[in-house]
Amino acid sequence: MASKLYYAGIDLGGMSAKAGLFDPEGKMIAKSTVKTCKEEGFRATAKHLAGLVRELCSAAKIPVSSVGGVGVGTPGIIDGAAGIVVAWTNFAWENVPLASEISANLDGIPVRISNDANAAALGEAKFGAGKKYGDSITITLGTGVGSGIVIGGKIFEGFRGGAGEAGHMTIVVGGIPCTCGKRGCFEQYASATALIRDTKRAMFEHKESSMWRISPDPDTVNGLTAFTAAKEGDAAAQEVVKNYIMYLSEGILNLVNCFRPQAIIVGGGVSGQGEYLLQPVRKYVDEHLFVGFDRIPLAIVKAQLGNDAGIWGAYALAANV
Ligand SMILES: [Zn+2]
């Protein structure tokens, strides 16, 4: 008998939660958002998330009983097998049984949880840029560097959900201090935040740079400033971009040397640069890999699902597809 079950995927963030409802054919048929608040505690958050699923069901005019499972991508260290948030420091959550609490608010519907970056990686792997590949690693270049490792179509979570934190690989020993308390982490060099910091520094060192014309007020510098000026031929901006690409590539090649996936998927705002970013990254990675692309091919591609990657990955968790 063909399954007629619906599934819900939720992407829980610090300020809000986004959710999608998927029909038995795997099509997203409804989408909604609810505000979350760290003061409210996990039981209230679980209630809000369950309410979000009920709201999606009523929007789609289906009974809650036809939902076969709910997946949730949440920040923090997540033990997926146990359904526990081991730690989410922003919300002061520690060993919180999030999955069972949501399930209890949804008449016992099975709930599976994973880290949000892992869920986004699973979404890209199953439904986005990684569809053709069984093994892929997704890195998201945003405020930090998020990452998720998918091997054989499954998230590699490590012991108690501790794996997949590529943003905190050491790239420079004794380097720039990181929010995690360590120095020289990958995300201090390859995040959009790092790019903006380096762009501003180059601007103050090069008053003649066309970056000043693009962003006359240093407070308006963003991840585009250096790339735009570099494309116009501005030498200082080209230096910023070259440096950024070097660090990004070094991080990628560390991951590839360890896991040798078929694809590296690059998401987040900076990935909007497309081939202008990825082509030199491919060249650098190929030149520095232990085993080059001639022996073992590697796709380095742009993410496709944007902000919905987490919802799709949570759906994949719920439906076990
Ligand atoms: Zn760090």
GROMACS .gro file of C-alpha atoms and ligand atoms in nm:
model
  322
    1MET     CA    1   0.000   0.000   0.000
    2ALA     CA    2   0.136   0.339  -0.098
    3SER     CA    3   0.197   0.574   0.192
    4LYS     CA    4  -0.050   0.861   0.211
    5LEU     CA    5   0.128   1.036   0.489
    6TYR     CA    6   0.221   1.403   0.504
    7TYR     CA    7   0.539   1.529   0.671
    8ALA     CA    8   0.643   1.860   0.829
    9GLY     CA    9   0.991   2.012   0.827
   10ILE     CA   10   1.081   2.289   1.072
   11ASP     CA   11   1.385   2.516   1.070
   12LEU     CA   12   1.418   2.658   1.422
   13GLY     CA   13   1.626   2.974   1.460
   14GLY     CA   14   1.710   3.216   1.737
   15MET     CA   15   1.428   3.458   1.649
   16SER     CA   16   1.175   3.252   1.456
   17ALA     CA   17   1.088   2.908   1.325
   18LYS     CA   18   0.996   2.839   0.963
   19ALA     CA   19   0.804   2.530   0.867
   20GLY     CA   20   0.686   2.354   0.555
   21LEU     CA   21   0.421   2.084   0.508
   22PHE     CA   22   0.493   1.819   0.246
   23ASP     CA   23   0.234   1.604   0.072
   24PRO     CA   24   0.274   1.227   0.016
   25GLU     CA   25   0.449   1.299  -0.317
   26GLY     CA   26   0.708   1.517  -0.141
   27LYS     CA   27   0.578   1.851  -0.263
   28MET     CA   28   0.583   2.147  -0.024
   29ILE     CA   29   0.217   2.253  -0.006
   30ALA     CA   30   0.216   2.501   0.283
   31LYS     CA   31   0.468   2.719   0.461
   32SER     CA   32   0.453   2.930   0.774
   33THR     CA   33   0.663   3.111   1.033
   34VAL     CA   34   0.630   3.166   1.407
   35LYS     CA   35   0.833   3.387   1.641
   36THR     CA   36   1.049   3.216   1.901
   37CYS     CA   37   1.189   3.371   2.213
   38LYS     CA   38   1.477   3.248   2.422
   39GLU     CA   39   1.321   3.362   2.749
   40GLU     CA   40   1.024   3.130   2.710
   41GLY     CA   41   1.198   2.796   2.780
   42PHE     CA   42   1.196   2.479   2.575
   43ARG     CA   43   0.850   2.355   2.676
   44ALA     CA   44   0.691   2.674   2.542
   45THR     CA   45   0.905   2.656   2.226
   46ALA     CA   46   0.794   2.294   2.174
   47LYS     CA   47   0.429   2.406   2.210
   48HIS     CA   48   0.483   2.683   1.951
   49LEU     CA   49   0.642   2.438   1.707
   50ALA     CA   50   0.356   2.190   1.753
   51GLY     CA   51   0.113   2.480   1.699
   52LEU     CA   52   0.296   2.563   1.379
   53VAL     CA   53   0.243   2.207   1.250
   54ARG     CA   54  -0.128   2.222   1.341
   55GLU     CA   55  -0.156   2.558   1.163
   56LEU     CA   56   0.001   2.411   0.847
   57CYS     CA   57  -0.242   2.118   0.860
   58SER     CA   58  -0.542   2.346   0.886
   59ALA     CA   59  -0.408   2.565   0.602
   60ALA     CA   60  -0.377   2.251   0.388
   61LYS     CA   61  -0.714   2.119   0.513
   62ILE     CA   62  -0.573   1.786   0.633
   63PRO     CA   63  -0.615   1.624   0.976
   64VAL     CA   64  -0.310   1.628   1.203
   65SER     CA   65  -0.343   1.248   1.219
   66SER     CA   66  -0.231   1.226   0.854
   67VAL     CA   67   0.112   1.365   0.947
   68GLY     CA   68   0.355   1.074   0.964
   69GLY     CA   69   0.646   1.263   1.114
   70VAL     CA   70   0.800   1.598   1.195
   71GLY     CA   71   1.164   1.692   1.144
   72VAL     CA   72   1.331   1.985   1.317
   73GLY     CA   73   1.664   2.151   1.246
   74THR     CA   74   1.771   2.345   1.554
   75PRO     CA   75   2.085   2.536   1.652
   76GLY     CA   76   2.311   2.375   1.909
   77ILE     CA   77   2.478   2.040   1.960
   78ILE     CA   78   2.209   1.789   1.880
   79ASP     CA   79   2.205   1.417   1.959
   80GLY     CA   80   1.966   1.314   1.683
   81ALA     CA   81   1.937   0.949   1.781
   82ALA     CA   82   1.831   1.045   2.134
   83GLY     CA   83   1.622   1.346   2.021
   84ILE     CA   84   1.810   1.566   2.266
   85VAL     CA   85   1.954   1.916   2.242
   86VAL     CA   86   2.281   1.849   2.422
   87ALA     CA   87   2.361   2.222   2.438
   88TRP     CA   88   2.235   2.545   2.284
   89THR     CA   89   2.414   2.818   2.472
   90ASN     CA   90   2.212   3.112   2.329
   91PHE     CA   91   1.894   2.967   2.476
   92ALA     CA   92   2.068   2.818   2.784
   93TRP     CA   93   1.933   2.476   2.683
   94GLU     CA   94   2.121   2.179   2.816
   95ASN     CA   95   2.017   1.814   2.766
   96VAL     CA   96   1.672   1.922   2.657
   97PRO     CA   97   1.444   1.641   2.524
   98LEU     CA   98   1.309   1.858   2.244
   99ALA     CA   99   1.188   1.578   2.014
  100SER     CA  100   0.974   1.401   2.273
  101GLU     CA  101   0.835   1.732   2.401
  102ILE     CA  102   0.715   1.834   2.052
  103SER     CA  103   0.580   1.484   1.994
  104ALA     CA  104   0.385   1.501   2.322
  105ASN     CA  105   0.217   1.817   2.192
  106LEU     CA  106   0.126   1.644   1.865
  107ASP     CA  107  -0.057   1.331   1.983
  108GLY     CA  108   0.262   1.126   1.969
  109ILE     CA  109   0.360   1.193   1.607
  110PRO     CA  110   0.728   1.089   1.568
  111VAL     CA  111   0.968   1.385   1.579
  112ARG     CA  112   1.331   1.374   1.469
  113ILE     CA  113   1.577   1.657   1.530
  114SER     CA  114   1.918   1.753   1.403
  115ASN     CA  115   2.150   2.051   1.407
  116ASP     CA  116   2.026   2.330   1.178
  117ALA     CA  117   2.339   2.339   0.960
  118ASN     CA  118   2.326   1.959   0.934
  119ALA     CA  119   1.961   1.977   0.831
  120ALA     CA  120   2.042   2.239   0.567
  121ALA     CA  121   2.321   2.016   0.437
  122LEU     CA  122   2.082   1.721   0.421
  123GLY     CA  123   1.829   1.936   0.233
  124GLU     CA  124   2.089   2.037  -0.027
  125ALA     CA  125   2.218   1.681  -0.048
  126LYS     CA  126   1.874   1.528  -0.109
  127PHE     CA  127   1.685   1.797  -0.296
  128GLY     CA  128   1.930   2.067  -0.403
  129ALA     CA  129   2.281   2.092  -0.545
  130GLY     CA  130   2.384   1.752  -0.404
  131LYS     CA  131   2.104   1.543  -0.559
  132LYS     CA  132   2.344   1.363  -0.792
  133TYR     CA  133   2.591   1.277  -0.517
  134GLY     CA  134   2.571   1.031  -0.227
  135ASP     CA  135   2.838   1.212  -0.026
  136SER     CA  136   2.852   1.589   0.004
  137ILE     CA  137   2.959   1.856   0.247
  138THR     CA  138   2.769   2.184   0.258
  139ILE     CA  139   2.929   2.496   0.396
  140THR     CA  140   2.727   2.812   0.446
  141LEU     CA  141   2.914   3.142   0.436
  142GLY     CA  142   2.719   3.380   0.657
  143THR     CA  143   2.772   3.550   0.992
  144GLY     CA  144   2.977   3.241   1.070
  145VAL     CA  145   3.053   2.932   0.864
  146GLY     CA  146   2.790   2.661   0.905
  147SER     CA  147   2.859   2.313   0.781
  148GLY     CA  148   2.710   1.968   0.751
  149ILE     CA  149   2.856   1.640   0.633
  150VAL     CA  150   2.630   1.396   0.448
  151ILE     CA  151   2.772   1.049   0.388
  152GLY     CA  152   2.576   0.780   0.207
  153GLY     CA  153   2.270   1.005   0.216
  154LYS     CA  154   2.282   1.043   0.596
  155ILE     CA  155   2.407   1.320   0.820
  156PHE     CA  156   2.739   1.234   0.984
  157GLU     CA  157   2.663   1.357   1.333
  158GLY     CA  158   2.958   1.219   1.530
  159PHE     CA  159   2.935   1.116   1.895
  160ARG     CA  160   2.645   1.297   2.066
  161GLY     CA  161   2.607   1.528   1.767
  162GLY     CA  162   2.946   1.689   1.806
  163ALA     CA  163   3.062   1.656   1.443
  164GLY     CA  164   3.028   1.884   1.145
  165GLU     CA  165   3.159   2.202   1.306
  166ALA     CA  166   3.394   2.288   1.022
  167GLY     CA  167   3.363   2.657   1.102
  168HIS     CA  168   3.585   2.591   1.402
  169MET     CA  169   3.864   2.399   1.229
  170THR     CA  170   4.191   2.579   1.295
  171ILE     CA  171   4.312   2.753   0.979
  172VAL     CA  172   4.576   2.973   1.143
  173VAL     CA  173   4.736   2.864   1.471
  174GLY     CA  174   4.726   3.160   1.709
  175GLY     CA  175   4.518   3.354   1.454
  176ILE     CA  176   4.217   3.580   1.488
  177PRO     CA  177   4.013   3.524   1.808
  178CYS     CA  178   3.684   3.340   1.749
  179THR     CA  179   3.349   3.363   1.928
  180CYS     CA  180   3.410   3.004   2.044
  181GLY     CA  181   3.704   3.117   2.259
  182LYS     CA  182   3.971   2.966   2.033
  183ARG     CA  183   4.192   3.143   1.779
  184GLY     CA  184   4.233   3.105   1.405
  185CYS     CA  185   3.904   2.924   1.330
  186PHE     CA  186   3.797   2.877   0.967
  187GLU     CA  187   3.496   3.106   1.014
  188GLN     CA  188   3.721   3.393   1.120
  189TYR     CA  189   3.860   3.388   0.765
  190ALA     CA  190   3.585   3.252   0.541
  191SER     CA  191   3.258   3.393   0.681
  192ALA     CA  192   3.086   3.699   0.535
  193THR     CA  193   3.174   3.871   0.862
  194ALA     CA  194   3.544   3.804   0.797
  195LEU     CA  195   3.513   3.928   0.440
  196ILE     CA  196   3.352   4.252   0.556
  197ARG     CA  197   3.621   4.303   0.824
  198ASP     CA  198   3.897   4.253   0.567
  199THR     CA  199   3.722   4.478   0.315
  200LYS     CA  200   3.708   4.763   0.568
  201ARG     CA  201   4.071   4.715   0.662
  202ALA     CA  202   4.177   4.730   0.297
  203MET     CA  203   3.969   5.044   0.245
  204PHE     CA  204   4.146   5.227   0.528
  205GLU     CA  205   4.481   5.116   0.390
  206HIS     CA  206   4.390   5.225   0.035
  207LYS     CA  207   4.209   5.556   0.028
  208GLU     CA  208   4.228   5.550  -0.353
  209SER     CA  209   4.034   5.224  -0.379
  210SER     CA  210   3.707   5.219  -0.573
  211MET     CA  211   3.560   5.036  -0.273
  212TRP     CA  212   3.511   5.387  -0.124
  213ARG     CA  213   3.287   5.478  -0.420
  214ILE     CA  214   3.084   5.158  -0.383
  215SER     CA  215   3.048   5.194  -0.004
  216PRO     CA  216   3.121   5.561   0.088
  217ASP     CA  217   3.022   5.491   0.448
  218PRO     CA  218   3.230   5.206   0.598
  219ASP     CA  219   2.921   5.102   0.795
  220THR     CA  220   2.750   5.007   0.468
  221VAL     CA  221   3.029   4.771   0.359
  222ASN     CA  222   2.886   4.425   0.292
  223GLY     CA  223   2.990   4.097   0.136
  224LEU     CA  224   2.949   4.245  -0.213
  225THR     CA  225   3.174   4.551  -0.176
  226ALA     CA  226   3.511   4.390  -0.241
  227PHE     CA  227   3.378   4.155  -0.510
  228THR     CA  228   3.214   4.442  -0.702
  229ALA     CA  229   3.530   4.655  -0.690
  230ALA     CA  230   3.751   4.356  -0.777
  231LYS     CA  231   3.547   4.291  -1.092
  232GLU     CA  232   3.606   4.656  -1.188
  233GLY     CA  233   3.980   4.596  -1.162
  234ASP     CA  234   4.047   4.762  -0.826
  235ALA     CA  235   4.381   4.622  -0.701
  236ALA     CA  236   4.309   4.652  -0.327
  237ALA     CA  237   3.974   4.478  -0.367
  238GLN     CA  238   4.130   4.205  -0.579
  239GLU     CA  239   4.378   4.143  -0.299
  240VAL     CA  240   4.091   4.109  -0.046
  241VAL     CA  241   3.907   3.865  -0.272
  242LYS     CA  242   4.221   3.664  -0.347
  243ASN     CA  243   4.295   3.630   0.023
  244TYR     CA  244   3.937   3.534   0.103
  245ILE     CA  245   3.940   3.268  -0.167
  246MET     CA  246   4.268   3.128  -0.037
  247TYR     CA  247   4.133   3.078   0.316
  248LEU     CA  248   3.800   2.944   0.192
  249SER     CA  249   3.985   2.697  -0.032
  250GLU     CA  250   4.219   2.586   0.247
  251GLY     CA  251   3.920   2.502   0.465
  252ILE     CA  252   3.753   2.316   0.181
  253LEU     CA  253   4.061   2.116   0.099
  254ASN     CA  254   4.103   2.011   0.463
  255LEU     CA  255   3.748   1.876   0.453
  256VAL     CA  256   3.805   1.705   0.119
  257ASN     CA  257   4.128   1.542   0.235
  258CYS     CA  258   3.944   1.403   0.539
  259PHE     CA  259   3.613   1.294   0.385
  260ARG     CA  260   3.663   1.294   0.009
  261PRO     CA  261   3.298   1.359  -0.074
  262GLN     CA  262   3.178   1.377  -0.433
  263ALA     CA  263   3.066   1.737  -0.387
  264ILE     CA  264   3.129   2.047  -0.182
  265ILE     CA  265   2.821   2.268  -0.179
  266VAL     CA  266   2.874   2.635  -0.100
  267GLY     CA  267   2.580   2.837   0.030
  268GLY     CA  268   2.513   3.167   0.208
  269GLY     CA  269   2.522   3.522   0.079
  270VAL     CA  270   2.880   3.512  -0.051
  271SER     CA  271   2.796   3.212  -0.273
  272GLY     CA  272   2.586   3.455  -0.478
  273GLN     CA  273   2.915   3.540  -0.652
  274GLY     CA  274   2.874   3.209  -0.836
  275GLU     CA  275   3.150   3.114  -1.075
  276TYR     CA  276   3.352   3.429  -0.999
  277LEU     CA  277   3.405   3.275  -0.655
  278LEU     CA  278   3.389   2.903  -0.731
  279GLN     CA  279   3.615   2.885  -1.034
  280PRO     CA  280   3.927   3.007  -0.849
  281VAL     CA  281   3.829   2.796  -0.546
  282ARG     CA  282   3.822   2.484  -0.768
  283LYS     CA  283   4.163   2.574  -0.912
  284TYR     CA  284   4.318   2.630  -0.568
  285VAL     CA  285   4.167   2.314  -0.419
  286ASP     CA  286   4.272   2.100  -0.716
  287GLU     CA  287   4.629   2.233  -0.698
  288HIS     CA  288   4.663   2.169  -0.326
  289LEU     CA  289   4.472   1.845  -0.271
  290PHE     CA  290   4.654   1.530  -0.167
  291VAL     CA  291   4.486   1.355  -0.461
  292GLY     CA  292   4.388   1.593  -0.740
  293PHE     CA  293   4.076   1.610  -0.955
  294ASP     CA  294   4.246   1.411  -1.235
  295ARG     CA  295   4.242   1.102  -1.014
  296ILE     CA  296   3.929   1.168  -0.808
  297PRO     CA  297   3.683   1.421  -0.947
  298LEU     CA  298   3.521   1.669  -0.709
  299ALA     CA  299   3.228   1.900  -0.777
  300ILE     CA  300   3.239   2.237  -0.602
  301VAL     CA  301   2.898   2.388  -0.661
  302LYS     CA  302   2.665   2.662  -0.544
  303ALA     CA  303   2.379   2.572  -0.309
  304GLN     CA  304   2.034   2.578  -0.468
  305LEU     CA  305   1.772   2.589  -0.194
  306GLY     CA  306   1.866   2.919  -0.026
  307ASN     CA  307   1.687   2.982   0.303
  308ASP     CA  308   1.459   2.681   0.252
  309ALA     CA  309   1.742   2.425   0.272
  310GLY     CA  310   1.678   2.369   0.644
  311ILE     CA  311   1.305   2.303   0.593
  312TRP     CA  312   1.381   2.053   0.314
  313GLY     CA  313   1.642   1.879   0.527
  314ALA     CA  314   1.404   1.859   0.822
  315TYR     CA  315   1.148   1.705   0.588
  316ALA     CA  316   1.407   1.448   0.477
  317LEU     CA  317   1.466   1.363   0.845
  318ALA     CA  318   1.094   1.329   0.914
  319ALA     CA  319   1.014   1.120   0.607
  320ASN     CA  320   1.344   0.931   0.623
  321VAL     CA  321   1.393   0.982   0.250
  322ZN      ZN  322   3.584   2.904   1.663
   0.00000   0.00000   0.00000
